[in-house]
Amino acid sequence: MSFLLDPPLLVATGATIERKVADERTRKMLDRLVLGTFIGVSSALYLDLPGLGFIWRPLRARSGRDWMLNSGVFRFEYRDPPPTTHLVAAAIFATYPLWLALGHRLGRRLGR
């Protein structure tokens, strides 16, 4: 995923869960699964862990971190980013539960 795409995808996922899943317990379980997947895959991409080239190569990125930071739009330093880049990335990851919660709120407003 990327820092540009993850928030809208999380909002859409939260809205879908809210609208399609009636059982509260199941919604909470799905939320944990979604957040774990997003944070896990995105963190692995950001850390340039091996084996994820199938995600970033087709998107013309040079690495997982390049995809996470630049998404083919920006030109942030990705090979040896300054510490502030890592702090900003961590802060963005910390917002992921908020995007999912916003999706749930939107789903409630749209109704079932």
Short mmCIF file of C-alpha atoms in Angstrom, two decimals:
data_model
loop_
_atom_site.label_atom_id
_atom_site.label_comp_id
_atom_site.label_asym_id
_atom_site.label_seq_id
_atom_site.Cartn_x
_atom_site.Cartn_y
_atom_site.Cartn_z
CA MET A 1 0.00 0.00 0.00
CA SER A 2 1.15 3.61 0.29
CA PHE A 3 0.70 6.55 2.58
CA LEU A 4 -1.48 8.18 -0.11
CA LEU A 5 -3.72 5.19 -0.71
CA ASP A 6 -4.03 3.64 2.74
CA PRO A 7 -6.25 6.31 4.38
CA PRO A 8 -8.99 6.28 1.71
CA LEU A 9 -8.84 2.48 1.55
CA LEU A 10 -9.21 2.28 5.33
CA VAL A 11 -12.18 4.69 5.27
CA ALA A 12 -13.85 2.67 2.51
CA THR A 13 -13.18 -0.59 4.36
CA GLY A 14 -14.56 0.78 7.64
CA ALA A 15 -17.70 2.02 5.88
CA THR A 16 -18.17 -1.34 4.17
CA ILE A 17 -17.75 -3.27 7.42
CA GLU A 18 -20.21 -0.96 9.15
CA ARG A 19 -22.82 -1.28 6.42
CA LYS A 20 -22.49 -4.99 5.68
CA VAL A 21 -21.72 -6.64 9.03
CA ALA A 22 -24.50 -6.54 11.61
CA ASP A 23 -22.75 -8.36 14.45
CA GLU A 24 -20.67 -6.03 16.66
CA ARG A 25 -18.26 -8.78 17.66
CA THR A 26 -17.59 -9.67 14.03
CA ARG A 27 -17.05 -5.99 13.16
CA LYS A 28 -14.43 -5.68 15.90
CA MET A 29 -12.69 -8.84 14.74
CA LEU A 30 -12.67 -7.54 11.14
CA ASP A 31 -11.29 -4.20 12.33
CA ARG A 32 -8.38 -5.95 14.04
CA LEU A 33 -7.75 -8.06 10.94
CA VAL A 34 -7.87 -5.04 8.61
CA LEU A 35 -5.60 -2.92 10.80
CA GLY A 36 -3.16 -5.78 11.27
CA THR A 37 -3.02 -6.35 7.53
CA PHE A 38 -2.62 -2.69 6.61
CA ILE A 39 -0.05 -1.92 9.29
CA GLY A 40 1.79 -5.21 8.76
CA VAL A 41 2.08 -5.00 4.97
CA SER A 42 2.72 -1.25 4.93
CA SER A 43 5.37 -1.52 7.65
CA ALA A 44 7.06 -4.38 5.80
CA LEU A 45 7.08 -2.28 2.64
CA TYR A 46 8.44 0.74 4.49
CA LEU A 47 11.19 -1.40 6.04
CA ASP A 48 12.02 -2.86 2.60
CA LEU A 49 11.64 -6.40 3.86
CA PRO A 50 12.39 -9.00 1.19
CA GLY A 51 9.72 -10.80 -0.77
CA LEU A 52 7.36 -7.88 -1.37
CA GLY A 53 8.62 -6.85 -4.79
CA PHE A 54 5.46 -8.29 -6.30
CA ILE A 55 3.64 -5.34 -4.70
CA TRP A 56 5.93 -2.43 -5.55
CA ARG A 57 7.59 -3.51 -8.82
CA PRO A 58 4.40 -3.42 -10.96
CA LEU A 59 3.82 0.09 -9.62
CA ARG A 60 7.20 1.23 -10.96
CA ALA A 61 8.60 1.92 -7.52
CA ARG A 62 12.26 1.29 -6.75
CA SER A 63 11.55 -0.32 -3.38
CA GLY A 64 8.83 -0.79 -0.83
CA ARG A 65 9.87 2.36 0.99
CA ASP A 66 9.89 4.30 -2.28
CA TRP A 67 6.32 3.14 -2.87
CA MET A 68 5.21 4.00 0.67
CA LEU A 69 6.76 7.48 0.64
CA ASN A 70 6.48 8.57 -2.97
CA SER A 71 3.70 6.52 -4.58
CA GLY A 72 4.97 7.60 -7.97
CA VAL A 73 3.93 11.18 -7.12
CA PHE A 74 6.56 12.64 -4.79
CA ARG A 75 10.34 12.55 -4.72
CA PHE A 76 11.18 12.11 -1.05
CA GLU A 77 14.51 10.52 -0.20
CA TYR A 78 13.78 6.84 0.35
CA ARG A 79 17.19 5.13 0.27
CA ASP A 80 18.60 6.87 3.35
CA PRO A 81 15.84 9.08 4.73
CA PRO A 82 16.50 11.44 7.62
CA PRO A 83 15.18 10.53 11.08
CA THR A 84 12.30 12.97 10.71
CA THR A 85 10.98 10.90 7.79
CA HIS A 86 10.84 7.85 10.03
CA LEU A 87 9.04 9.85 12.73
CA VAL A 88 6.49 11.16 10.24
CA ALA A 89 5.96 7.62 8.90
CA ALA A 90 5.37 6.34 12.44
CA ALA A 91 2.89 9.16 13.04
CA ILE A 92 1.05 8.28 9.83
CA PHE A 93 0.85 4.62 10.87
CA ALA A 94 -0.61 5.79 14.20
CA THR A 95 -3.48 7.42 12.30
CA TYR A 96 -4.61 4.17 10.65
CA PRO A 97 -7.13 3.27 13.38
CA LEU A 98 -8.60 6.77 13.06
CA TRP A 99 -9.17 6.35 9.31
CA LEU A 100 -10.92 3.03 9.89
CA ALA A 101 -13.07 4.61 12.62
CA LEU A 102 -13.95 7.46 10.26
CA GLY A 103 -15.10 4.85 7.77
CA HIS A 104 -17.35 3.27 10.39
CA ARG A 105 -18.82 6.66 11.15
CA LEU A 106 -19.44 7.28 7.47
CA GLY A 107 -21.01 3.83 7.16
CA ARG A 108 -23.42 4.61 9.99
CA ARG A 109 -24.42 7.87 8.32
CA LEU A 110 -25.05 6.09 5.04
CA GLY A 111 -27.16 3.46 6.81
CA ARG A 112 -27.35 -0.26 6.27
#
